[in-house]
């Protein structure tokens, strides 16, 4: 019976690791692809290259138009959101598994990430 419980716990941990790992891989890969596309388009753009940080509301609308700087901004935004999504998904899984301690820890990590993003954007 104890072996079966350990096996179930191992399966839960593995599935959590797999899900969060996949989120991180997809996020980082997506970010790199978006930024490489932006750099590629920037290389063929005539004239001086400006350095511009776009407001979040404008990033998507300009990235859809394949504006190089918007794509670079979007890549950075995706990279910033990736760990946040990993912790958020882990929190949801812990809630479904009724792991109270890990829910509290995950919510604390989420709070720290949100606060650091707010402080960093000020």
C-alpha positions as a Python dict, from the first residue, in 0.01 Angstrom:
ca = {
    (1, 'X'): (0, 0, 0),
    (2, 'X'): (280, 241, 86),
    (3, 'X'): (454, 161, -242),
    (4, 'X'): (135, 240, -437),
    (5, 'X'): (103, 574, -254),
    (6, 'X'): (463, 661, -335),
    (7, 'X'): (407, 564, -699),
    (8, 'X'): (97, 787, -721),
    (9, 'X'): (287, 1074, -559),
    (10, 'X'): (570, 1020, -806),
    (11, 'X'): (327, 1026, -1099),
    (12, 'X'): (174, 1352, -971),
    (13, 'X'): (515, 1512, -929),
    (14, 'X'): (624, 1391, -1271),
    (15, 'X'): (315, 1525, -1440),
    (16, 'X'): (358, 1859, -1263),
    (17, 'X'): (725, 1871, -1362),
    (18, 'X'): (636, 1777, -1718),
    (19, 'X'): (364, 2039, -1749),
    (20, 'X'): (566, 2322, -1596),
    (21, 'X'): (876, 2217, -1791),
    (22, 'X'): (678, 2220, -2114),
    (23, 'X'): (541, 2566, -2037),
    (24, 'X'): (892, 2698, -1973),
    (25, 'X'): (1035, 2537, -2289),
    (26, 'X'): (750, 2661, -2507),
    (27, 'X'): (769, 3011, -2359),
    (28, 'X'): (1144, 3047, -2401),
    (29, 'X'): (1141, 2895, -2750),
    (30, 'X'): (850, 3116, -2855),
    (31, 'X'): (1025, 3421, -2716),
    (32, 'X'): (1347, 3343, -2903),
    (33, 'X'): (1160, 3280, -3230),
    (34, 'X'): (968, 3609, -3197),
    (35, 'X'): (1285, 3804, -3119),
    (36, 'X'): (1478, 3643, -3405),
    (37, 'X'): (1197, 3736, -3642),
    (38, 'X'): (1213, 4092, -3510),
    (39, 'X'): (1592, 4103, -3551),
    (40, 'X'): (1566, 3959, -3901),
    (41, 'X'): (1313, 4222, -4005),
    (42, 'X'): (1520, 4492, -3835),
    (43, 'X'): (1825, 4394, -4041),
    (44, 'X'): (1639, 4470, -4363),
    (45, 'X'): (1489, 4795, -4240),
    (46, 'X'): (1647, 5103, -4396),
    (47, 'X'): (1751, 5397, -4185),
    (48, 'X'): (1859, 5434, -3825),
    (49, 'X'): (1745, 5187, -3564),
    (50, 'X'): (1556, 5349, -3280),
    (51, 'X'): (1535, 5209, -2932),
    (52, 'X'): (1177, 5213, -2824),
    (53, 'X'): (989, 5041, -2544),
    (54, 'X'): (626, 5023, -2645),
    (55, 'X'): (333, 5033, -2406),
    (56, 'X'): (189, 4685, -2357),
    (57, 'X'): (-137, 4788, -2525),
    (58, 'X'): (47, 4873, -2848),
    (59, 'X'): (279, 4574, -2864),
    (60, 'X'): (30, 4326, -3009),
    (61, 'X'): (-126, 4564, -3259),
    (62, 'X'): (215, 4662, -3396),
    (63, 'X'): (358, 4309, -3380),
    (64, 'X'): (71, 4186, -3599),
    (65, 'X'): (188, 4441, -3857),
    (66, 'X'): (537, 4284, -3831),
    (67, 'X'): (704, 4595, -3694),
    (68, 'X'): (1053, 4486, -3584),
    (69, 'X'): (1070, 4679, -3256),
    (70, 'X'): (723, 4559, -3160),
    (71, 'X'): (832, 4200, -3222),
    (72, 'X'): (1138, 4250, -3002),
    (73, 'X'): (917, 4398, -2730),
    (74, 'X'): (674, 4107, -2765),
    (75, 'X'): (957, 3856, -2735),
    (76, 'X'): (1074, 4016, -2412),
    (77, 'X'): (715, 4027, -2282),
    (78, 'X'): (666, 3656, -2359),
    (79, 'X'): (994, 3582, -2181),
    (80, 'X'): (878, 3776, -1874),
    (81, 'X'): (537, 3609, -1865),
    (82, 'X'): (673, 3254, -1905),
    (83, 'X'): (781, 3189, -1543),
    (84, 'X'): (465, 3358, -1422),
    (85, 'X'): (257, 3111, -1624),
    (86, 'X'): (461, 2820, -1488),
    (87, 'X'): (393, 2919, -1128),
    (88, 'X'): (28, 2992, -1206),
    (89, 'X'): (-26, 2648, -1362),
    (90, 'X'): (159, 2482, -1073),
    (91, 'X'): (-70, 2665, -830),
    (92, 'X'): (-379, 2540, -1012),
    (93, 'X'): (-245, 2183, -1009),
    (94, 'X'): (-169, 2209, -636),
    (95, 'X'): (-523, 2335, -575),
    (96, 'X'): (-666, 2040, -769),
    (97, 'X'): (-444, 1800, -571),
    (98, 'X'): (-548, 1972, -244),
    (99, 'X'): (-186, 2035, -143),
    (100, 'X'): (-246, 2331, 90),
    (101, 'X'): (116, 2396, 180),
    (102, 'X'): (225, 2405, -184),
    (103, 'X'): (-71, 2626, -273),
    (104, 'X'): (40, 2877, -8),
    (105, 'X'): (401, 2862, -128),
    (106, 'X'): (296, 2903, -493),
    (107, 'X'): (69, 3196, -410),
    (108, 'X'): (356, 3358, -220),
    (109, 'X'): (586, 3314, -521),
    (110, 'X'): (315, 3460, -748),
    (111, 'X'): (278, 3760, -518),
    (112, 'X'): (655, 3818, -519),
    (113, 'X'): (664, 3796, -901),
    (114, 'X'): (373, 4039, -940),
    (115, 'X'): (520, 4285, -690),
    (116, 'X'): (863, 4272, -857),
    (117, 'X'): (703, 4335, -1197),
    (118, 'X'): (509, 4630, -1058),
    (119, 'X'): (818, 4776, -892),
    (120, 'X'): (1024, 4716, -1207),
    (121, 'X'): (772, 4894, -1427),
    (122, 'X'): (755, 5202, -1204),
}
